[in-house]
Coordinates of C-alpha atoms in Angstrom, one line a residue:
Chain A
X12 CA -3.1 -16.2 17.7
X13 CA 0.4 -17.4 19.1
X14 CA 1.7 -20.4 18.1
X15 CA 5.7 -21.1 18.0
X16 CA 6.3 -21.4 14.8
X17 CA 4.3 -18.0 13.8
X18 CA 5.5 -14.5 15.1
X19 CA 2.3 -12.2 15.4
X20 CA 2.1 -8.9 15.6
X21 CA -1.2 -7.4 17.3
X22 CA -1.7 -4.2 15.7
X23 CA -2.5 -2.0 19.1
X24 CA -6.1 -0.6 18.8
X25 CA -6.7 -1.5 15.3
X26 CA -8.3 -5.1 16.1
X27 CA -5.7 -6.7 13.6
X28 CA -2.6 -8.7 13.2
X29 CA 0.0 -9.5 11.3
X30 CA 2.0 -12.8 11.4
X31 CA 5.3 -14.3 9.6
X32 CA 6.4 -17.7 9.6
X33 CA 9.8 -18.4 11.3
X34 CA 12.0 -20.9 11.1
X35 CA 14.0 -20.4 14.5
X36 CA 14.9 -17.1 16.7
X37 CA 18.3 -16.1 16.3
X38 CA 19.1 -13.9 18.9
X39 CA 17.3 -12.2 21.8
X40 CA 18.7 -9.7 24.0
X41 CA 17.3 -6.7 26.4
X42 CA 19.4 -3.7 25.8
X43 CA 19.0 -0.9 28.3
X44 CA 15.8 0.4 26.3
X45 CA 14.0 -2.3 24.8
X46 CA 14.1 -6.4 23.5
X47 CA 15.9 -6.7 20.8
X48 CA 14.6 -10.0 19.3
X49 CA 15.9 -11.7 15.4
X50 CA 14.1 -14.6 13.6
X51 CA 14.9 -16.3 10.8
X52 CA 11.5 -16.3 8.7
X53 CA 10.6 -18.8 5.5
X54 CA 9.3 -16.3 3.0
X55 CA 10.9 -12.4 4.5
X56 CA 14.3 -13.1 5.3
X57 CA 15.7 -12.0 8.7
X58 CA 13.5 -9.9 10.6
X59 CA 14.2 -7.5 13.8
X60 CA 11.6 -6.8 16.2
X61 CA 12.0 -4.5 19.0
X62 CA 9.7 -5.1 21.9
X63 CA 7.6 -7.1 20.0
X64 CA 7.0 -5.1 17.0
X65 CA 8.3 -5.5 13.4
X66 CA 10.9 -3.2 12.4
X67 CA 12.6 -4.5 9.6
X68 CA 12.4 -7.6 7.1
X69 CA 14.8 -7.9 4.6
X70 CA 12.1 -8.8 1.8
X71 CA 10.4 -5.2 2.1
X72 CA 12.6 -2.8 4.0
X73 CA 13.7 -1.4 0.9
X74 CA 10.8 0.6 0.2
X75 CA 10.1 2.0 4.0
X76 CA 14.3 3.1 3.6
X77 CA 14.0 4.2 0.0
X78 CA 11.1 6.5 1.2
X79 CA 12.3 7.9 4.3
X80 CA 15.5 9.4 1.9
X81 CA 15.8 9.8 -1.9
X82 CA 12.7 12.0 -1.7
X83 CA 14.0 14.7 0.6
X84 CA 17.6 14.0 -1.1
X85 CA 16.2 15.0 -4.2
X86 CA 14.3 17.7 -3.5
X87 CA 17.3 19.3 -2.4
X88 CA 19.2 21.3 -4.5
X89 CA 22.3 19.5 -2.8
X90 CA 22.5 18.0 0.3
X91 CA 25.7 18.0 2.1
X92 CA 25.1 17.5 5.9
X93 CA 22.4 15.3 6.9
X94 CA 21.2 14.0 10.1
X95 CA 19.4 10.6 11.2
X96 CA 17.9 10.5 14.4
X97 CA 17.1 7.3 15.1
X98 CA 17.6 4.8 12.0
X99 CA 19.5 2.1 14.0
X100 CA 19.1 -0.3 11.6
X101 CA 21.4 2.2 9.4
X102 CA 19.2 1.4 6.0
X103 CA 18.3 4.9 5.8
X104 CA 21.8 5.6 6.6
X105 CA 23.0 3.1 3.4
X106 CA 20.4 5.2 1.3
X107 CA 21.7 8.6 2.3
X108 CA 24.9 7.8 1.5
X109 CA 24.4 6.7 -2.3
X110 CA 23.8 10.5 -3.4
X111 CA 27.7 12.0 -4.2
X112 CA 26.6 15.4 -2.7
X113 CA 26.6 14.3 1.2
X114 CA 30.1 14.9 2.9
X115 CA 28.6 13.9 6.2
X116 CA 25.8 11.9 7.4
X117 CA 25.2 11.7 11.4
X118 CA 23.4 9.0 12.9
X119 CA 22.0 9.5 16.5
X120 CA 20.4 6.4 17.6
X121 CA 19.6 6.0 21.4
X122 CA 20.3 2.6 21.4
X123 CA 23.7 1.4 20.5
X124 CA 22.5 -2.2 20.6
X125 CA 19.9 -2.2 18.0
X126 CA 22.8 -1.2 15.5
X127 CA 25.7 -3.7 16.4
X128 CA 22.9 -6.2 16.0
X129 CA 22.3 -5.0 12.8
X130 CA 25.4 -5.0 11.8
X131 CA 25.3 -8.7 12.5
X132 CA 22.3 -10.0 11.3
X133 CA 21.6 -7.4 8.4
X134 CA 25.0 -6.8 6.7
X135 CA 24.0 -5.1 3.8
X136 CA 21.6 -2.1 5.3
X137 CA 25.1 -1.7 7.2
X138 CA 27.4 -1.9 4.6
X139 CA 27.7 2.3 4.4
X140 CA 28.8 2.2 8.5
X141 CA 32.1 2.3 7.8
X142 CA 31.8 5.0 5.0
X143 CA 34.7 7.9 5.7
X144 CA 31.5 10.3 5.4
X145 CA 29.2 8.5 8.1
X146 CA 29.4 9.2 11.6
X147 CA 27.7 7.1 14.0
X148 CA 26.5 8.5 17.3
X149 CA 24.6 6.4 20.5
X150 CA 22.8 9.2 22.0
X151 CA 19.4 10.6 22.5
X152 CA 17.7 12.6 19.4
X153 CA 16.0 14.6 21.6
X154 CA 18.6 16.1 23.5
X155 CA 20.9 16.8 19.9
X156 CA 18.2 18.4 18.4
X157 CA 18.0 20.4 21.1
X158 CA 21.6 20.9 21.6
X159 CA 22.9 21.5 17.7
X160 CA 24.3 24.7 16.3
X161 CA 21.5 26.7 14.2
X162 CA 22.0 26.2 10.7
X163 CA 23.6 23.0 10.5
X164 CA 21.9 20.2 8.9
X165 CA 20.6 20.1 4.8
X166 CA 17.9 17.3 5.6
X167 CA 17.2 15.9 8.8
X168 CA 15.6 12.3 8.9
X169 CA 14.0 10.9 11.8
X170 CA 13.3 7.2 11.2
X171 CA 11.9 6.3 14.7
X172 CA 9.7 3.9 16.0
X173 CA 5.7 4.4 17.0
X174 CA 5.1 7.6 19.1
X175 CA 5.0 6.2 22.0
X176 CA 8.1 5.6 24.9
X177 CA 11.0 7.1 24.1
X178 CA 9.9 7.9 20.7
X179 CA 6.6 10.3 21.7
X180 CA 9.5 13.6 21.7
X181 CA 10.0 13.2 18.7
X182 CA 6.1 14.2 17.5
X183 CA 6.0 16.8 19.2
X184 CA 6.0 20.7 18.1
X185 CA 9.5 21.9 20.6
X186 CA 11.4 19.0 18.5
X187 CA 10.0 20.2 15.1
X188 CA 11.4 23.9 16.5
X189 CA 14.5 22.8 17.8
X190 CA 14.9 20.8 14.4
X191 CA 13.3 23.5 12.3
X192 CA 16.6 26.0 14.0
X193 CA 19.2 23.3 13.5
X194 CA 18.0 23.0 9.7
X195 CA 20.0 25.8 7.0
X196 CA 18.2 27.3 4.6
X197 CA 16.1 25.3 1.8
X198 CA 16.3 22.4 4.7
X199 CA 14.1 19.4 4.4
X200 CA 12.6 17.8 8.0
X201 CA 11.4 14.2 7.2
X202 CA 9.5 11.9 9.6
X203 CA 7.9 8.7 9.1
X204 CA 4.3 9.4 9.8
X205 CA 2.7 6.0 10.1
X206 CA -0.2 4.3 8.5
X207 CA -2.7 6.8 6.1
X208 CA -5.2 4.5 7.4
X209 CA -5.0 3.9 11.0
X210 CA -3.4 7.4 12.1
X211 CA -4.9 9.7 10.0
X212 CA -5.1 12.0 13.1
X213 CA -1.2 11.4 13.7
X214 CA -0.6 12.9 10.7
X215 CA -2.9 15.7 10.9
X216 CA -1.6 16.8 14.0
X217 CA 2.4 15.7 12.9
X218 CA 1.3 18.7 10.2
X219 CA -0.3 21.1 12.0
X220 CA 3.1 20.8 14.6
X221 CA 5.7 21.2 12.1
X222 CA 3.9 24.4 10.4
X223 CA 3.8 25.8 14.2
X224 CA 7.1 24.9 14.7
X225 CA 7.8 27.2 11.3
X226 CA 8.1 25.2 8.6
X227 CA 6.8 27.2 5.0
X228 CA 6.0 23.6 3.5
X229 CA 4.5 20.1 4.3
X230 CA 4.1 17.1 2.1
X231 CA 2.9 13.3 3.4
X232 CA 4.3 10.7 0.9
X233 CA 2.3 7.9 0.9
X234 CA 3.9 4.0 0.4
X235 CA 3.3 0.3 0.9
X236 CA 4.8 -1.4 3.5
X237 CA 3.7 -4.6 4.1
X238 CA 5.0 -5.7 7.3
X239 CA 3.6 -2.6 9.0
X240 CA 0.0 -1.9 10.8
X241 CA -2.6 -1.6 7.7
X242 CA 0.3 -2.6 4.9
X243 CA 0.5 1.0 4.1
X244 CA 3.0 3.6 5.6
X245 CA 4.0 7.0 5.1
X246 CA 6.6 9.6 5.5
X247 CA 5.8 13.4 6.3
X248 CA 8.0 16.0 4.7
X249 CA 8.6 19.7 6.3
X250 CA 10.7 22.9 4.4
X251 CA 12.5 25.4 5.5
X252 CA 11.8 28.0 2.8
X253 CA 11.5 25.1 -0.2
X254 CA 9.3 24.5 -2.3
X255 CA 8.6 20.7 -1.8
X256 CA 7.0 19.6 -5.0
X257 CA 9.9 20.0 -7.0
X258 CA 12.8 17.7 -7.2
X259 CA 15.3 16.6 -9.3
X260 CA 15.4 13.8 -12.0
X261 CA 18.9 12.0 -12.3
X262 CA 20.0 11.3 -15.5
X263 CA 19.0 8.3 -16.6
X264 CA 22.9 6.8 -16.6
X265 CA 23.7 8.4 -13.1
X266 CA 24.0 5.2 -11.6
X267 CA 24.8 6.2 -8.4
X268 CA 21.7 6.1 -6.4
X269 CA 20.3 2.4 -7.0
X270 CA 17.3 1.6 -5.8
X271 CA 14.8 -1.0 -6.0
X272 CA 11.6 1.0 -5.1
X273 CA 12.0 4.5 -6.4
X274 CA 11.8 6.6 -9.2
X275 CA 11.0 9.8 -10.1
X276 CA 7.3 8.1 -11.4
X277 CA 7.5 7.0 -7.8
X278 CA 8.5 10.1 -6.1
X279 CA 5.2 12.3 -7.7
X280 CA 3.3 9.6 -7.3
X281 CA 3.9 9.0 -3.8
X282 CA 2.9 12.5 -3.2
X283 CA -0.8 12.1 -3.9
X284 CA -3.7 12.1 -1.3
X285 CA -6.7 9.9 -1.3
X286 CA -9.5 11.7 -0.9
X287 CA -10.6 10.3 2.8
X288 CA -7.0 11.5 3.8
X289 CA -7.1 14.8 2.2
X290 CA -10.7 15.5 4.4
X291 CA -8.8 14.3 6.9
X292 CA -6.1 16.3 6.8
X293 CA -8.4 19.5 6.7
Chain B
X24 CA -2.4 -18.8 14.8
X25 CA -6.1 -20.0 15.3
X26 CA -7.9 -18.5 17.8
X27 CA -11.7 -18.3 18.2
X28 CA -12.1 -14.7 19.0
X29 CA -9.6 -14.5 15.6
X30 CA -10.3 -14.5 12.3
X31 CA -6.9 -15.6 10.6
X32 CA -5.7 -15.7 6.5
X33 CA -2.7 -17.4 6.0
X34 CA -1.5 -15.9 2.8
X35 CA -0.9 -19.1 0.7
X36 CA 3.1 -19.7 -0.3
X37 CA 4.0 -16.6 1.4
X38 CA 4.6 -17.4 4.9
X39 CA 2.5 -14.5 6.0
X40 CA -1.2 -13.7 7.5
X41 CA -3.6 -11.4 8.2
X42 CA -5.8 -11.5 11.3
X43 CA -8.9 -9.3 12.2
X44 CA -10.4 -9.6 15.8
X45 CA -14.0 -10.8 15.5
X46 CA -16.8 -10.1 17.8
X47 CA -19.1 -13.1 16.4
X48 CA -19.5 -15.0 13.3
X49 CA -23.4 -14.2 11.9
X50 CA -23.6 -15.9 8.9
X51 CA -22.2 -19.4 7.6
X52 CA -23.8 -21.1 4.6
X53 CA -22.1 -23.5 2.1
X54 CA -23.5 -22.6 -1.3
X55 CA -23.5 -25.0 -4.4
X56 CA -19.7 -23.3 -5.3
X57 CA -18.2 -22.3 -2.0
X58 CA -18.1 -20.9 1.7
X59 CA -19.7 -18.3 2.9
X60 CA -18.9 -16.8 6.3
X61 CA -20.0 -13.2 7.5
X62 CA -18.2 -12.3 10.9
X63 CA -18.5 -8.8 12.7
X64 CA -15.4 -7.7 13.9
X65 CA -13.9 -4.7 16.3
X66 CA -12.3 -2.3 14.1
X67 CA -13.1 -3.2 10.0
X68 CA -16.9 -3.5 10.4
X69 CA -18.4 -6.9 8.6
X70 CA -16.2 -9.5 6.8
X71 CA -17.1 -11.4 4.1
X72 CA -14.6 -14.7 3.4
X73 CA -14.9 -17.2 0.5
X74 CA -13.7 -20.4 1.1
X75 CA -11.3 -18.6 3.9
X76 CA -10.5 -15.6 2.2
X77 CA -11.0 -12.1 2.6
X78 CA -13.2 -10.8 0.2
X79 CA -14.8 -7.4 1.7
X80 CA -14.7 -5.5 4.6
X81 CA -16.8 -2.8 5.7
X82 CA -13.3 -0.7 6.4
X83 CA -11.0 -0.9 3.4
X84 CA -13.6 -2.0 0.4
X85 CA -13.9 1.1 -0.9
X86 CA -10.2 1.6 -2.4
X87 CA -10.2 -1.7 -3.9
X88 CA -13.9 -1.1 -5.7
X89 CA -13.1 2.7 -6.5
X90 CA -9.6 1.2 -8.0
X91 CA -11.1 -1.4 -10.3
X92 CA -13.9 0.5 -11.6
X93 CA -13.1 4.5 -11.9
X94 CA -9.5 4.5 -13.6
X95 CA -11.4 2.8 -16.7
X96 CA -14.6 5.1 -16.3
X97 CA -12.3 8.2 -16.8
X98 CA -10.6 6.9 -19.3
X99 CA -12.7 6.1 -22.0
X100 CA -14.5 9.0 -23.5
X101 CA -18.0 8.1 -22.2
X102 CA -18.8 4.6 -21.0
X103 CA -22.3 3.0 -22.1
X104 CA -22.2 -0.6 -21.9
X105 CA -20.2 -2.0 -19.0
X106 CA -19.9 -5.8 -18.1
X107 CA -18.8 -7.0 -14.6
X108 CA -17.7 -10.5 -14.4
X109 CA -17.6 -11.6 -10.7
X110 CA -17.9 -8.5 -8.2
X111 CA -21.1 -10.8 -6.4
X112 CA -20.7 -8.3 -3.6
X113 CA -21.6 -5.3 -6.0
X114 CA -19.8 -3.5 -4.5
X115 CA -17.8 -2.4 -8.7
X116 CA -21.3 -2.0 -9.7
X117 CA -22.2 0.7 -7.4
X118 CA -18.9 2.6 -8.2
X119 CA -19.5 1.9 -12.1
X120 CA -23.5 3.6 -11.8
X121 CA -22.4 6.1 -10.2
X122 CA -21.1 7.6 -13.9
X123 CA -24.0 9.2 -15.3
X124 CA -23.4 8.0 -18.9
X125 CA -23.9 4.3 -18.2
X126 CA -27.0 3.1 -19.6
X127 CA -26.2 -0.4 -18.8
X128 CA -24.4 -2.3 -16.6
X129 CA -24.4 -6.0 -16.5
X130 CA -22.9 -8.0 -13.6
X131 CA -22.3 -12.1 -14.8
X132 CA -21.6 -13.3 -11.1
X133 CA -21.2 -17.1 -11.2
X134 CA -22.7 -17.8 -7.1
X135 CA -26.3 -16.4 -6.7
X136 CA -25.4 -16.5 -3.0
X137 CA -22.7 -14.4 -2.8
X138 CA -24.9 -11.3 -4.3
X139 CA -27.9 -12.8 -1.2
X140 CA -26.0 -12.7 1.3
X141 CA -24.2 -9.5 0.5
X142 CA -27.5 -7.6 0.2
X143 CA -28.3 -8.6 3.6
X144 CA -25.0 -8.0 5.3
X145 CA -23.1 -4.9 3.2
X146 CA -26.5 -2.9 2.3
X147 CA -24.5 0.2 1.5
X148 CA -22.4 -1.9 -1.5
X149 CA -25.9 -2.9 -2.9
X150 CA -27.5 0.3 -2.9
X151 CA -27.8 0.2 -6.8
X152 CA -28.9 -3.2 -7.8
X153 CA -32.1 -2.1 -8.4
X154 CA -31.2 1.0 -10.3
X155 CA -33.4 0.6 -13.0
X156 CA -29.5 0.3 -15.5
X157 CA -28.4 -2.4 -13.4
X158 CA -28.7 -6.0 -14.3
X159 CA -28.0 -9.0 -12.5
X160 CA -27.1 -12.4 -14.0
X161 CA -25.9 -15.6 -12.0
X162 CA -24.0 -17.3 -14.5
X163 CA -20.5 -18.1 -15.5
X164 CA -18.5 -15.1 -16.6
X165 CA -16.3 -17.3 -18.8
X166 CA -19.1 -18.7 -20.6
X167 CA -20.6 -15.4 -21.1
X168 CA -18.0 -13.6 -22.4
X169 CA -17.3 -16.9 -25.0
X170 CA -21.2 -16.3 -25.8
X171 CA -20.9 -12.1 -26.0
X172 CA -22.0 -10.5 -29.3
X173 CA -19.0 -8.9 -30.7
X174 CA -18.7 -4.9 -29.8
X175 CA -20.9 -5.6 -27.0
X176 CA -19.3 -3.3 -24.5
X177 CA -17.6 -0.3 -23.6
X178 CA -16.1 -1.4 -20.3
X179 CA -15.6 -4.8 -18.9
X180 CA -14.3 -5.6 -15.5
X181 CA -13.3 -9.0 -14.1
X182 CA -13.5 -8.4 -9.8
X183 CA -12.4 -12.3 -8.9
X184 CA -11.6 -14.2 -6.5
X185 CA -7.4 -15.6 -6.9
X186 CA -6.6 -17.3 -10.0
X187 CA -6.8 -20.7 -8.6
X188 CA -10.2 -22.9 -8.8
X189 CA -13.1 -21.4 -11.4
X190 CA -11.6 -18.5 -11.5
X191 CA -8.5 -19.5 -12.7
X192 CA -9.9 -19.1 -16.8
X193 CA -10.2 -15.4 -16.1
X194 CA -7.1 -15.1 -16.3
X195 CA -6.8 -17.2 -19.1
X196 CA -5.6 -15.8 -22.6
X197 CA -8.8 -17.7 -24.3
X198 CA -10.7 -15.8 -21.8
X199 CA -8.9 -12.2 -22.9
X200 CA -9.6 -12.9 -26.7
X201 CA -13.4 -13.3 -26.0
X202 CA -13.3 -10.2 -24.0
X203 CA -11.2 -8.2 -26.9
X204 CA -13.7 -9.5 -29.2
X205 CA -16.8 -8.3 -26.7
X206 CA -15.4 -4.7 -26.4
X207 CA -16.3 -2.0 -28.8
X208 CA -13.8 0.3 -30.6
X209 CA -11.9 2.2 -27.4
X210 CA -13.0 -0.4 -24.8
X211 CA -10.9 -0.9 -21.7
X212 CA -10.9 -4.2 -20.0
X213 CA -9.9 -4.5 -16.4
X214 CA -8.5 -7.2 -14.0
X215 CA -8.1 -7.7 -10.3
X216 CA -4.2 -8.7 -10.9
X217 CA -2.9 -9.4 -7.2
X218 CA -0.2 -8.3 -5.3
X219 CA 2.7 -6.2 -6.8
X220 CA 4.6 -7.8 -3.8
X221 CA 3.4 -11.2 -4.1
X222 CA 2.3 -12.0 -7.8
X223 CA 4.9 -9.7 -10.3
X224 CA 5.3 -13.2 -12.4
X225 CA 1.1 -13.4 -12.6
X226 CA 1.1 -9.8 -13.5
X227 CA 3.8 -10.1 -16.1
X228 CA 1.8 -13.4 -17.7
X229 CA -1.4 -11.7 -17.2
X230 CA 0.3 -8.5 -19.4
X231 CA 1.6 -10.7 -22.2
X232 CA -1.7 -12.9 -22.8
X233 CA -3.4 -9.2 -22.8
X234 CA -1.1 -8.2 -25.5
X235 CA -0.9 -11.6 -27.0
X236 CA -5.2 -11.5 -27.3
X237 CA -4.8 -8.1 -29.2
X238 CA -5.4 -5.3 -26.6
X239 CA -2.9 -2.5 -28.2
X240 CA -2.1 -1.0 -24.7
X241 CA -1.6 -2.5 -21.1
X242 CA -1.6 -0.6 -17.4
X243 CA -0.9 -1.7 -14.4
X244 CA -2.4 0.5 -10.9
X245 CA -1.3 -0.2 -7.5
X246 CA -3.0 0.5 -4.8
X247 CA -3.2 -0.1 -0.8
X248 CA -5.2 -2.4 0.7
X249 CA -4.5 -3.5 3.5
X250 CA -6.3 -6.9 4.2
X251 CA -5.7 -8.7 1.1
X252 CA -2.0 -10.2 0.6
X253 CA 0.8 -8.0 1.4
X254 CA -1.3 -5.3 1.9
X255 CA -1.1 -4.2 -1.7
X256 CA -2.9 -4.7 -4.8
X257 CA -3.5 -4.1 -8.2
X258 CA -5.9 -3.5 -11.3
X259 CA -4.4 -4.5 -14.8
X260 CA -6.3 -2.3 -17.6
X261 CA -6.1 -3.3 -21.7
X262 CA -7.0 -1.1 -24.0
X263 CA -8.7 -1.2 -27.5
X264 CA -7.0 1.2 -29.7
X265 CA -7.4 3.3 -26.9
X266 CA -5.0 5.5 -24.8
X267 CA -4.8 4.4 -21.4
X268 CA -2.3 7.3 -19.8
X269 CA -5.2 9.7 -20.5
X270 CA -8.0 10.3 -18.5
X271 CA -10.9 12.8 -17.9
X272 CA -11.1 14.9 -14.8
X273 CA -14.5 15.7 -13.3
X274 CA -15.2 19.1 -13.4
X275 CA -15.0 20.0 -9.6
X276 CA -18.6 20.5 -9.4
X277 CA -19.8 17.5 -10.5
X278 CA -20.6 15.6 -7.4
X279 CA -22.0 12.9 -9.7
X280 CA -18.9 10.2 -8.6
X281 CA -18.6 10.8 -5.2
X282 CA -15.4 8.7 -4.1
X283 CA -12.9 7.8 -0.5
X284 CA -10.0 6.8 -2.4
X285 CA -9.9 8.2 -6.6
X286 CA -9.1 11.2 -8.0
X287 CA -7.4 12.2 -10.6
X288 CA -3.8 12.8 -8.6
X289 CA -4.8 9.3 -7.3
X290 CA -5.6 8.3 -10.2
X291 CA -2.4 9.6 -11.7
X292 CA -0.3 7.9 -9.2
X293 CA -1.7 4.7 -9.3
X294 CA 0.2 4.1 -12.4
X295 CA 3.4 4.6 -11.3
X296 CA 6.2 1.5 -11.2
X297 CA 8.5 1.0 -9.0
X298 CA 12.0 -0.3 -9.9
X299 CA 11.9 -3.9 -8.7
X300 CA 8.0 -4.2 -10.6
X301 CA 9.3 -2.2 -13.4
X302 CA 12.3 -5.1 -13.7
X303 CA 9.7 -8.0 -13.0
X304 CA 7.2 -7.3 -15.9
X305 CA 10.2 -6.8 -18.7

């Protein structure tokens, strides 16, 4: 499977890979967490993996970011205060900070490196960093989940990588609770919920956590994604006393939030539930 | 990237691939129009390639067969006559018999082979060639559909291989008048149409020669799969004087069309375009 001029990821336990073509490797680094590693590829842009596994391209990022925010952002009635936990790429970050209602938007990432390397090698999913209303913080989301005032956040985001590592905490039901407290009323929890057809089970018990943890309200969102295991990705929605199939349309000349990937077509859509998943789910 | 114990597609022009882990390869046969591999892998079950590529596997077939064949089935009012041009793995067949007001469907697959080998290696996709409504031909779609009486059919769906080689003329605009001209009053025709990632321009010209041949009405559905290019795919309906944003919904009972993947919220959301796809087929 490895040859030099191919980066391949081995999807773990799925008995499948994918592979990009690459020009040359740009950087490489261990940070104090994980390899941070940046190629230059012929047909998806720059790409970041960390420890081996994809995280970003800039040919399809826009529709894992997109995802991960406008959703939740519009099915709010008005999101002010928002926290990302994780996100150090800061493209959820950029897409947060499109919609006018937000006067702050925290980022907690664990791992200051990821995001200065960003900042290098993907300019534009940083170009919101230095936003008066964005607050970057290197620290672990665990710990501020845990630690945050009741009542403080409109939507929290947690765009993290697999559950496994550091990441497993944030799966689990006492970070739904402490996240479900630090929420306000009418809050939206979002998580990125992996692959409909690999981790089914994930998602199931992701679900079955968050309503636990005392959530009214769950919705997966379903989206492509090529670059991750199975092509197909999703994003699991929890409310705090919302009703999660509503959201609101901008007008069609509010051209504030620009996207490239969704709509409100996109939005319903999105929330629809093949039928293996929806057994699944049960 | 080649490795025995790998099965590898390089996605043509796109700097990308797709790789399953094989336990052994169990069939190989060069028929008179291509290659013929059958491999058993670890995770997706059997793999059928043509020439190289993907066609079917055991894991992810059945949203790609459900997708071409039951967004038309529910759309017109009640489908008799159905062609399929291609589909050798009958896997579109199955799904199209399993709507109880079919009285015929035809399958026009150009390599005898493919349909051989596929009965012996995907049994469960071939359950219904010998419902007494199924009929197979071996012969070349494009031909057949010159050759079709005129109001012929109520359905007619083209499951091909990539538009390069003999299958390029299916997606030919000569090829789309003949079809027109074959459908009855209301008839839907459908088309594999690629990658929403990969192939927007093919999907734009495939739109426009639809319109050009004199379908009134063109839809585009997206949908997941995971091991053909960029993990996503899509069906291109035309319709015949005929609606194609409306659609009938089983009554719940009816476990007549019993599906993985459709139903009507799937069905629903399949239709949906994003903003970059939205741009690209203007």
């Amino acid at each position: 499977m490895k040859k030099t001029d191919w980066y391949t990821e081995e999807w773990a336990g799925e008995g499948s890979a994918i592979s990009l073509k690459i020009r040359q490797k740009i950087h490489d680094e261990q940070s104090p967490y994980q390899r941070i590693e940046i190629y230059e590829t012929e047909t998806f842009g720059t790409l970041m993996t960390l420890d081996g596994l994809v995280m970003v391209t800039d040919r399809d990022n826009f529709i894992y970011h997109e995802m991960m925010s406008h959703p939740a952002m519009f099915t709010h009635a008005a999101p002010k205060r928002v926290l990302i936990i994780g996100g150090g790429d800061c493209g959820s970050l950029r897409e947060v900070l499109k919609h006018s209602t937000v006067e702050s938007a925290e980022q907690v990432e664990l791992d200051e490196r990821v995001t200065r390397v960003a900042e290098k090698f993907f300019p534009d999913l940083c170009e919101s960093n230095n936003n008066p209303r964005a607050k970057l913080h290197f620290a672990d989301g665990i710990q501020w989940a845990a630690d945050a005032k009741p009542e403080t956040y409109d939507i929290i985001i947690v765009d993290s990588t697999d559950p496994i590592g550091p990441a497993a905490g944030l799966f689990s039901e006492a970070f739904y609770k402490n996240c479900f407290k630090a929420l306000r009323p009418k809050g939206i929890f979002v998580g990125q919920s992996e692959s409909p057809l690999f981790h089914a089970k994930l998602i199931k018990s992701m679900r079955q956590a968050m309503t636990t943890a005392g959530f009214s309200e769950v919705a997966t969102l379903n989206f492509p994604q090529c670059t991750y295991p199975s092509g197909w990705w999703s994003a699991t929605l929890a409310g705090k006393g919302i009703n999660l199939s509503e959201f609101r349309t901008p007008a069609p000349k509010n051209k504030a939030v620009v996207t490239r990937y969704y709509n409100p077509g996109i939005h319903q859509a999105a929330s629809a539930t093949p039928e293996f998943l929806r057994k699944a789910l049960m």
